[in-house]
PDB file of C-alpha atoms in Angstrom:
ATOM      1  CA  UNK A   1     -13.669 -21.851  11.924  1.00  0.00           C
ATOM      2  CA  UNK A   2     -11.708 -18.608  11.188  1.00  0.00           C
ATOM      3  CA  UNK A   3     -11.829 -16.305  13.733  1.00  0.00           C
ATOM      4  CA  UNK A   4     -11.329 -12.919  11.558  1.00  0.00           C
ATOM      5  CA  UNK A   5     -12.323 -13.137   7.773  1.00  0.00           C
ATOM      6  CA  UNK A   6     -11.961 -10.489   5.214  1.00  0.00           C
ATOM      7  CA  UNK A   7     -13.189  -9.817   1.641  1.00  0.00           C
ATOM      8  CA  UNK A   8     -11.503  -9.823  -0.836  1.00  0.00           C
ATOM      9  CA  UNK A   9      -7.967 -10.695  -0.142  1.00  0.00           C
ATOM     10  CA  UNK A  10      -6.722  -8.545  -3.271  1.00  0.00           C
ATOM     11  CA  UNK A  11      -8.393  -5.613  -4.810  1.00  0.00           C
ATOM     12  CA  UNK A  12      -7.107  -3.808  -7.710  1.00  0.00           C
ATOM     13  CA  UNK A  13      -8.893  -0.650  -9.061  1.00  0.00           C
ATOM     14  CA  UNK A  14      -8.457   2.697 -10.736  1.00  0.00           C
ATOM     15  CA  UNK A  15      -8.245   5.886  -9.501  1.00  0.00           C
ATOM     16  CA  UNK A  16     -11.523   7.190  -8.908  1.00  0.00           C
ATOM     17  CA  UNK A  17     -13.507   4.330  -8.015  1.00  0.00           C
ATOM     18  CA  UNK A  18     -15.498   3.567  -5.281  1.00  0.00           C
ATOM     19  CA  UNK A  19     -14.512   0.055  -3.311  1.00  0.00           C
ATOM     20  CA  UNK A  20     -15.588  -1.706  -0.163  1.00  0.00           C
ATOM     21  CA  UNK A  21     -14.204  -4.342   2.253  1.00  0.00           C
ATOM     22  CA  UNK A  22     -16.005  -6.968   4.516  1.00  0.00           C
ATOM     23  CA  UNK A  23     -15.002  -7.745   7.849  1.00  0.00           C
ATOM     24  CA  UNK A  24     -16.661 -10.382   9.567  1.00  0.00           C
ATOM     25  CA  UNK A  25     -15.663 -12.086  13.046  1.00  0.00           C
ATOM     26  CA  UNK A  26     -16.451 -15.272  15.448  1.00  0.00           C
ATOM     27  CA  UNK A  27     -15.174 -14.477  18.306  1.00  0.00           C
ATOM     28  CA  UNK A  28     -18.156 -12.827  20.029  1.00  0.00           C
ATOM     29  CA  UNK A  29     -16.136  -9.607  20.424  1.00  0.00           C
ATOM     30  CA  UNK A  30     -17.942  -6.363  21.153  1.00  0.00           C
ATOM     31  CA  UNK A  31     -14.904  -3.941  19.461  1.00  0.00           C
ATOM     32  CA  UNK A  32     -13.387  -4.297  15.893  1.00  0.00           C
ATOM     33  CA  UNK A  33     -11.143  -2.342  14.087  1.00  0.00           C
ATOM     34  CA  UNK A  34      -9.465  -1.048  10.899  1.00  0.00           C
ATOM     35  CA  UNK A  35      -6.036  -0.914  10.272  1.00  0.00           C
ATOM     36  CA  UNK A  36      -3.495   0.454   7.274  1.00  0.00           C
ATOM     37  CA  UNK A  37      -0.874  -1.027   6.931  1.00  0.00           C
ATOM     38  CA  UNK A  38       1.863   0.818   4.329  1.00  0.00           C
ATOM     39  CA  UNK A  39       4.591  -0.173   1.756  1.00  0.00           C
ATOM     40  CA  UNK A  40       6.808   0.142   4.823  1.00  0.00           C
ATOM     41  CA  UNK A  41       4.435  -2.524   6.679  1.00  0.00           C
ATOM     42  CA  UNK A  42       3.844   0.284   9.236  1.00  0.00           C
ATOM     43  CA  UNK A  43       0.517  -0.216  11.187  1.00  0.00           C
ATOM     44  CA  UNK A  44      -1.919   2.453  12.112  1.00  0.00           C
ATOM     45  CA  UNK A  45      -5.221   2.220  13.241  1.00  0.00           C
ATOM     46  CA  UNK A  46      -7.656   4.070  11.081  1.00  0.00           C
ATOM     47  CA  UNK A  47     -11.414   3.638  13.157  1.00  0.00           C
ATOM     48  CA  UNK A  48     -12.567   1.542  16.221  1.00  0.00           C
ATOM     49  CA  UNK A  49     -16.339   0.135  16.173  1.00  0.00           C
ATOM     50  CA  UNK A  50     -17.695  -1.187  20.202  1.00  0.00           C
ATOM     51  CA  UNK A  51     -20.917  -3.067  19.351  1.00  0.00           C
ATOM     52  CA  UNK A  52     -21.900  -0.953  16.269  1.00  0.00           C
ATOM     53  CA  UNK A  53     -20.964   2.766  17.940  1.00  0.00           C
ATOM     54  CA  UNK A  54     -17.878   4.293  16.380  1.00  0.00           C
ATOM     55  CA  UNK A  55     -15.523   5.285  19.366  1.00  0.00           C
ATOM     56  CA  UNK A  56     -11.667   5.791  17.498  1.00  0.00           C
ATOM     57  CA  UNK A  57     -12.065   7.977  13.996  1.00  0.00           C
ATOM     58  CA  UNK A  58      -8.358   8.666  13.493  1.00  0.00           C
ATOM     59  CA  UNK A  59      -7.455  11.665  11.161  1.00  0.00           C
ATOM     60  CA  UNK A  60      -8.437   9.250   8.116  1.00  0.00           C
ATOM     61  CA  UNK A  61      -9.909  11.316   4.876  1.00  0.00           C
ATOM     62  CA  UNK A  62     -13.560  11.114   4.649  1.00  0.00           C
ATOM     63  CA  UNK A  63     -14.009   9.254   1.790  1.00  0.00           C
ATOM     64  CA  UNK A  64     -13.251   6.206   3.991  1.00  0.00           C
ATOM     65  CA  UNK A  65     -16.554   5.448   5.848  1.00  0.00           C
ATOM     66  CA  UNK A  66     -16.668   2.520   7.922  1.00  0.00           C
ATOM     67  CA  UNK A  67     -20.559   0.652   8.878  1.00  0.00           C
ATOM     68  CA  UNK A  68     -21.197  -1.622  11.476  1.00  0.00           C
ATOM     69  CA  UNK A  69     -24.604  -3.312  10.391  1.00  0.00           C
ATOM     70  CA  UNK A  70     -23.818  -5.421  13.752  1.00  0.00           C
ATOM     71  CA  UNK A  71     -20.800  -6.240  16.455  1.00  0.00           C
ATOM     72  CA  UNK A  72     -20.002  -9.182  13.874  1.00  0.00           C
ATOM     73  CA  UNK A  73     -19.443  -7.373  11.025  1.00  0.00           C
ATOM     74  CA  UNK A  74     -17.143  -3.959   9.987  1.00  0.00           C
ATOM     75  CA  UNK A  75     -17.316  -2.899   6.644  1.00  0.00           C
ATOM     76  CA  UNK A  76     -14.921  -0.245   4.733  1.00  0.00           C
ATOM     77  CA  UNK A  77     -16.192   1.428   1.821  1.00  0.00           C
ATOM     78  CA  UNK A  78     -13.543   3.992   0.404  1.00  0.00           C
ATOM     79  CA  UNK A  79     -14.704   6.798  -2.154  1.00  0.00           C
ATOM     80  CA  UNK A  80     -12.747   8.250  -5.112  1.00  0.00           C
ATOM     81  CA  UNK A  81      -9.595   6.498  -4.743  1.00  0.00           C
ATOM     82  CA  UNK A  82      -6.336   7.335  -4.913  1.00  0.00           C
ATOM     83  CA  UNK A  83      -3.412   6.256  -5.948  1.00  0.00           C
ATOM     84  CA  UNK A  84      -1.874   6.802  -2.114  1.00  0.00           C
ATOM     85  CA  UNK A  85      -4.890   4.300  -0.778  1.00  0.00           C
ATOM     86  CA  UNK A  86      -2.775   1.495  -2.123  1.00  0.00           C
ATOM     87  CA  UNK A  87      -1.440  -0.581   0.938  1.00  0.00           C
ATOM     88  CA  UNK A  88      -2.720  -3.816   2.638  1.00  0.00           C
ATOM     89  CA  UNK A  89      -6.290  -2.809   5.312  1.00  0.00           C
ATOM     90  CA  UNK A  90      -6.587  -5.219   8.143  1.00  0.00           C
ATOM     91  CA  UNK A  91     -10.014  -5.719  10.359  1.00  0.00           C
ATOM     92  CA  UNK A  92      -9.408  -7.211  14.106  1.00  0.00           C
ATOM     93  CA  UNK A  93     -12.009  -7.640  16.591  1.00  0.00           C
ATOM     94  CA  UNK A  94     -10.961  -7.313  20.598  1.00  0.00           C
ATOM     95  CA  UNK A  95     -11.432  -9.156  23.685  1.00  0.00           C
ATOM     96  CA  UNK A  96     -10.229  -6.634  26.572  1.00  0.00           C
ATOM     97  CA  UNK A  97      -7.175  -4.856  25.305  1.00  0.00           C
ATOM     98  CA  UNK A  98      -6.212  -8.472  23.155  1.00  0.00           C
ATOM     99  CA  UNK A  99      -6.656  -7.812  19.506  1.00  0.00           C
ATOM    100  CA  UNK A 100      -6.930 -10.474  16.849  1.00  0.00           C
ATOM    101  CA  UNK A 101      -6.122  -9.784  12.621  1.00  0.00           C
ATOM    102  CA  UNK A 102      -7.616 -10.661  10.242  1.00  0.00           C
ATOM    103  CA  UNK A 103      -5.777 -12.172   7.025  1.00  0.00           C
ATOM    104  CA  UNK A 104      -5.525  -8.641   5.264  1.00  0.00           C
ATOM    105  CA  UNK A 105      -6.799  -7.337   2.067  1.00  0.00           C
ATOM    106  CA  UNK A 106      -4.258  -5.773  -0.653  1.00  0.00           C
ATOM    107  CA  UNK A 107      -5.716  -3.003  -2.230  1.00  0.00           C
ATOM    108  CA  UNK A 108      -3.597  -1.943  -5.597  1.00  0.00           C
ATOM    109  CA  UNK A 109      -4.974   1.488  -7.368  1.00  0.00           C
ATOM    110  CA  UNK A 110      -3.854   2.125 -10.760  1.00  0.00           C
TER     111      UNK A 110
ATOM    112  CA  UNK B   1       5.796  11.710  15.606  1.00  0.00           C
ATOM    113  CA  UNK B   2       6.492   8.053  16.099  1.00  0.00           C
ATOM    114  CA  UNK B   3       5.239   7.314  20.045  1.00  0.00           C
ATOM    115  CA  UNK B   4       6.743   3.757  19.642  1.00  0.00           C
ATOM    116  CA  UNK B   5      10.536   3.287  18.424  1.00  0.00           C
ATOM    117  CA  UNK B   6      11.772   0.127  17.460  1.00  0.00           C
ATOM    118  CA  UNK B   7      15.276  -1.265  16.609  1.00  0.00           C
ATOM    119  CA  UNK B   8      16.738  -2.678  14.894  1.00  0.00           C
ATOM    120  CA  UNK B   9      15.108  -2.254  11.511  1.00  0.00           C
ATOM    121  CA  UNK B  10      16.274  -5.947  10.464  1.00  0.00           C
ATOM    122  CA  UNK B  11      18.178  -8.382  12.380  1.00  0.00           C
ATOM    123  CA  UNK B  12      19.558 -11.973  11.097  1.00  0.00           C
ATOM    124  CA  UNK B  13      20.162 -14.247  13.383  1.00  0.00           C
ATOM    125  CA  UNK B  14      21.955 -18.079  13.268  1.00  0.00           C
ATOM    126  CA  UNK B  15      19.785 -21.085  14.484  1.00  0.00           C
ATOM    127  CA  UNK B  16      19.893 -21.462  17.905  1.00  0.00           C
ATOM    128  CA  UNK B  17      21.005 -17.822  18.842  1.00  0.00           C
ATOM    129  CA  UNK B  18      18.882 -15.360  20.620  1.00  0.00           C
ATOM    130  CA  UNK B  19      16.950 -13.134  18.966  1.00  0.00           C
ATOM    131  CA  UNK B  20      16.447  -9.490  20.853  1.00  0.00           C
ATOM    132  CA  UNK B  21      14.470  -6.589  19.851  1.00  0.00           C
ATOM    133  CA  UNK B  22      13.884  -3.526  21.714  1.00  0.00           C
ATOM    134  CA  UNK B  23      11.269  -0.508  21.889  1.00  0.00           C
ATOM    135  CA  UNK B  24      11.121   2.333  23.286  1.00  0.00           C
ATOM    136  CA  UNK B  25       7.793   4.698  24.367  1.00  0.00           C
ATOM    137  CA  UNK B  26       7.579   8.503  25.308  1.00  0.00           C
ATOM    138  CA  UNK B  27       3.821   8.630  26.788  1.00  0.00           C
ATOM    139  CA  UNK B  28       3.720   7.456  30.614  1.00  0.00           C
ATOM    140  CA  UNK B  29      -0.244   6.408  29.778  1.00  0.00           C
ATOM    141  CA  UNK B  30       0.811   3.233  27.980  1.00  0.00           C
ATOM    142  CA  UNK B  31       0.222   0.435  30.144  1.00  0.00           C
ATOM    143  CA  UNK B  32      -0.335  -2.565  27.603  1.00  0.00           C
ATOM    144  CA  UNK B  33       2.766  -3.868  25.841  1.00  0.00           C
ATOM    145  CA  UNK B  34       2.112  -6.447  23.222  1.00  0.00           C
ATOM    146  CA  UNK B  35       4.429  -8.130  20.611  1.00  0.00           C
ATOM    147  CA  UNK B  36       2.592  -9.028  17.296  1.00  0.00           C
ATOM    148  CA  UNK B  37       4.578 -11.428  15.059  1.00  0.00           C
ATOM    149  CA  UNK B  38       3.731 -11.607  11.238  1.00  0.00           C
ATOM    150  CA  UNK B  39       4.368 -14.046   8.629  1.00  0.00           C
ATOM    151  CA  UNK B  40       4.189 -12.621   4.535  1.00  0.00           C
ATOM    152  CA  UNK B  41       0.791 -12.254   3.251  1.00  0.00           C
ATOM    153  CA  UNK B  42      -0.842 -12.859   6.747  1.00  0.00           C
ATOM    154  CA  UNK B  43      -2.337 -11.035   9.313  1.00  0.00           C
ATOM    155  CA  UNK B  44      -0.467  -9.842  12.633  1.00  0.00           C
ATOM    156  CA  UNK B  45      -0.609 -12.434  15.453  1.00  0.00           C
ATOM    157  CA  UNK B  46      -0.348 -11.609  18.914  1.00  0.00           C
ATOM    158  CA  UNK B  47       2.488 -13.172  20.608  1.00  0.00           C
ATOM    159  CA  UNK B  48       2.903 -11.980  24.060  1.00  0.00           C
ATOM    160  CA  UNK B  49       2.180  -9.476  26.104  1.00  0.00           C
ATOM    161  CA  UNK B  50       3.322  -7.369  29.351  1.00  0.00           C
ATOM    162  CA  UNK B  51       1.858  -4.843  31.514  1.00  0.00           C
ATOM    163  CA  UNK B  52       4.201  -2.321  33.586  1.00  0.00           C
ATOM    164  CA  UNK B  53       3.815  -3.895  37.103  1.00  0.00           C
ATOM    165  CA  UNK B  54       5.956  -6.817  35.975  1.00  0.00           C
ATOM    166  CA  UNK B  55       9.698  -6.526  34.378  1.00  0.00           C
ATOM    167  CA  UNK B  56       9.692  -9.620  33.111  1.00  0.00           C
ATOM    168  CA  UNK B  57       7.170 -12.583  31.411  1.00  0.00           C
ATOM    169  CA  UNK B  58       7.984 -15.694  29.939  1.00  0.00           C
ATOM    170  CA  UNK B  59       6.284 -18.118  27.585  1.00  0.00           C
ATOM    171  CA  UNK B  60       8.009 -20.455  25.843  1.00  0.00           C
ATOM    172  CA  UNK B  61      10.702 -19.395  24.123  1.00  0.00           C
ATOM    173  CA  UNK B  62       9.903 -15.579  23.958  1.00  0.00           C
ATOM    174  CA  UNK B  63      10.132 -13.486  27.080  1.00  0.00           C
ATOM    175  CA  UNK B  64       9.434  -9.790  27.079  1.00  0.00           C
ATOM    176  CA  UNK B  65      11.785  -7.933  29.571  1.00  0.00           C
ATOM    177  CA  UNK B  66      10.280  -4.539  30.576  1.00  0.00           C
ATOM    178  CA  UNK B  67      12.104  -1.415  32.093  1.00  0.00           C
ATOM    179  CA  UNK B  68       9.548   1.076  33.586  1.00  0.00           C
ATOM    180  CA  UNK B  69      11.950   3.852  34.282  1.00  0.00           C
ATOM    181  CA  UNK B  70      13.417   3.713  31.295  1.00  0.00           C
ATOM    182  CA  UNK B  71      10.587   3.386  29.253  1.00  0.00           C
ATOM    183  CA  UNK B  72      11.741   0.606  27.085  1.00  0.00           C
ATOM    184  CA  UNK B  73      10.724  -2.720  26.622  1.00  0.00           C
ATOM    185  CA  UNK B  74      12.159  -5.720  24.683  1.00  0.00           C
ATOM    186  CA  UNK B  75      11.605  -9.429  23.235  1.00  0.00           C
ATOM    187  CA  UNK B  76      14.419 -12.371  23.408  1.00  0.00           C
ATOM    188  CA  UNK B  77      13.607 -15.410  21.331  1.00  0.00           C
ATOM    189  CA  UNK B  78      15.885 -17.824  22.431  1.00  0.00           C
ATOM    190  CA  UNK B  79      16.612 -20.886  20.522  1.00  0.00           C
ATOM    191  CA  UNK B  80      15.436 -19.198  17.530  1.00  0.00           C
ATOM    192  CA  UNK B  81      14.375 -21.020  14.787  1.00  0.00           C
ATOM    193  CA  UNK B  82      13.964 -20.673  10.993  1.00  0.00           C
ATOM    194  CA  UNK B  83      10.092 -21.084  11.598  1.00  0.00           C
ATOM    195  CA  UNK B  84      10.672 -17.747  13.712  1.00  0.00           C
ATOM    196  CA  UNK B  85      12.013 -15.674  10.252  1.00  0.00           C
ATOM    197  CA  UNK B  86       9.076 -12.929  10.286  1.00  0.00           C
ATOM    198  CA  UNK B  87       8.266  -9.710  11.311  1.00  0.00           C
ATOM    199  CA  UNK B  88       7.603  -8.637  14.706  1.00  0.00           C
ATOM    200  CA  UNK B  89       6.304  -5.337  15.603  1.00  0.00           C
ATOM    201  CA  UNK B  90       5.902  -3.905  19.236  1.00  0.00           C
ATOM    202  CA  UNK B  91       3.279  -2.191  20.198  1.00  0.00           C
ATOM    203  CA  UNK B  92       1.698  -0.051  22.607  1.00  0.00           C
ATOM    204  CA  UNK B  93      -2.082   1.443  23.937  1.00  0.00           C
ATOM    205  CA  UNK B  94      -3.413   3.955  26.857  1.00  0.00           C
ATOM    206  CA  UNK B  95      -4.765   2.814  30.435  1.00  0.00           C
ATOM    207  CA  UNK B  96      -7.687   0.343  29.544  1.00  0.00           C
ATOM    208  CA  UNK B  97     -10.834   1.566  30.899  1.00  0.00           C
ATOM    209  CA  UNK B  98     -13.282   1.835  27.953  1.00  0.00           C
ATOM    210  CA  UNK B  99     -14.467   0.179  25.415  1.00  0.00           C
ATOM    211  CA  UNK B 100     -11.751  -0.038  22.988  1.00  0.00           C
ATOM    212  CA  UNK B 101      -8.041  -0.002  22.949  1.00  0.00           C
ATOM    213  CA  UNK B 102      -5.890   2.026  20.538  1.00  0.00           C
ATOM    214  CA  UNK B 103      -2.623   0.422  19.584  1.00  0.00           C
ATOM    215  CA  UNK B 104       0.443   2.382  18.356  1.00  0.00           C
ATOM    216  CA  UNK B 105       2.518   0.079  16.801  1.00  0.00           C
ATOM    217  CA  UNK B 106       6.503   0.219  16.345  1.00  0.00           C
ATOM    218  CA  UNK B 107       8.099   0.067  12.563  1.00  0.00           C
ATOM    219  CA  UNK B 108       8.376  -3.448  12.872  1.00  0.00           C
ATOM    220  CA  UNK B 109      11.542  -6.013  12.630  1.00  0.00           C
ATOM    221  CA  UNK B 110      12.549  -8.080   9.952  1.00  0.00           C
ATOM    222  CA  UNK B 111      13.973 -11.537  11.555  1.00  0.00           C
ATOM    223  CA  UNK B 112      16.171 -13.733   9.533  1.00  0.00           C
ATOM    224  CA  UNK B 113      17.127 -17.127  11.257  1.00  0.00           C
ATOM    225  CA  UNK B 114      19.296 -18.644   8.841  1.00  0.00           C
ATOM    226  CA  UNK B 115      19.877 -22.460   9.621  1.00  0.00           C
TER     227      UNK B 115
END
């Protein structure tokens, strides 16, 4: 019964390689989201889905391209990557302004 | 440019003691304050949450006391526990009126409770 699931939880890759991450959620929320979160465990939002239309594209690089086949699911896919993509990418999904995580996935590049 | 400061950067704390932590915002369209606790190799989980036309709100242990003029808001854990040890970021998002909300988060605090 988990609310907000992710896959994989830990992804490690070379440099150059292309990767995606599933986001899948529950709840019956209309908004989800992607999140970085760095070495420093600081948290920014990278792009906000509302029922499969892209509203919040942060200044992100464009080889991260988020889809939205429906309001359940958020996917990341992330081209050519680099050794700076390394951190830990969180989906949530929103009720109103309440947003819950999911458990995180740990992305390594080497 | 960091929208959202938050002290202190780490803060250890004995059982039973109260735990504070305090933020502070610059942009006067913030209107939703929420405190996101989060334990290693999990997600963020929301905690509590405030909106400016209260100063103060209470639930259970944790209570989020909120100055509007100063721009600065803060969360007390009292009796804190060693079940509390995680870290807690503030957080912070625009007037709510469309479809999603945009949360600028704080550095975060590290929160020993050493028994």
């Amino acid at each position: 019964d988990t609310a907000v699931s992710q896959t994989p939880k830990y992804l490690v890759t070379q440099m150059g390689n292309d990767k995606s991450i599933k986001c899948e959620q529950n709840l019956g929320h209309d908004t989800m989201y992607w999140y970085k979160q760095d070495s420093k465990k600081f948290l920014k939002i990278m792009f906000s889905y509302n029922n499969k239309e892209l509203i919040i594209n942060e200044t992100v690089p464009n080889r991260f391209s988020p889809k939205s086949p429906d309001k359940a699911h958020l996917n990341l896919h992330i081209n050519s990557l680099e050794l700076g993509d390394s951190a830990v990418y969180f989906c949530a999904s929103s009720y109103r302004e309440q947003q819950y995580f999911g458990p995180g996935t740990r992305l390594t590049v080497t | 440019q960091q929208q959202v400061k938050q002290s202190p950067q780490s803060l250890i704390v004995q059982k039973g003691g109260i735990s504070i932590i305090n933020c502070a915002y610059e942009n006067t369209a913030f209107d939703y304050f929420p405190w996101y606790q989060q334990f290693p190799g999990k997600g963020p989980a929301l905690l509590i949450a405030i909106r400016p036309d209260v100063s103060e709100k209470k639930e259970g242990r944790f209570t989020i006391s909120f100055n509007k003029s100063a721009k600065q808001f803060s969360l007390h854990i009292m009796d804190s526990q060693p079940g509390d040890s995680a870290t807690y970021f503030c957080a912070a998002s625009p007037n709510y009126g469309g479809a999603t909300n945009k949360l600028i988060f704080g550095t975060g605090t590290l929160l020993a409770v050493q028994p």
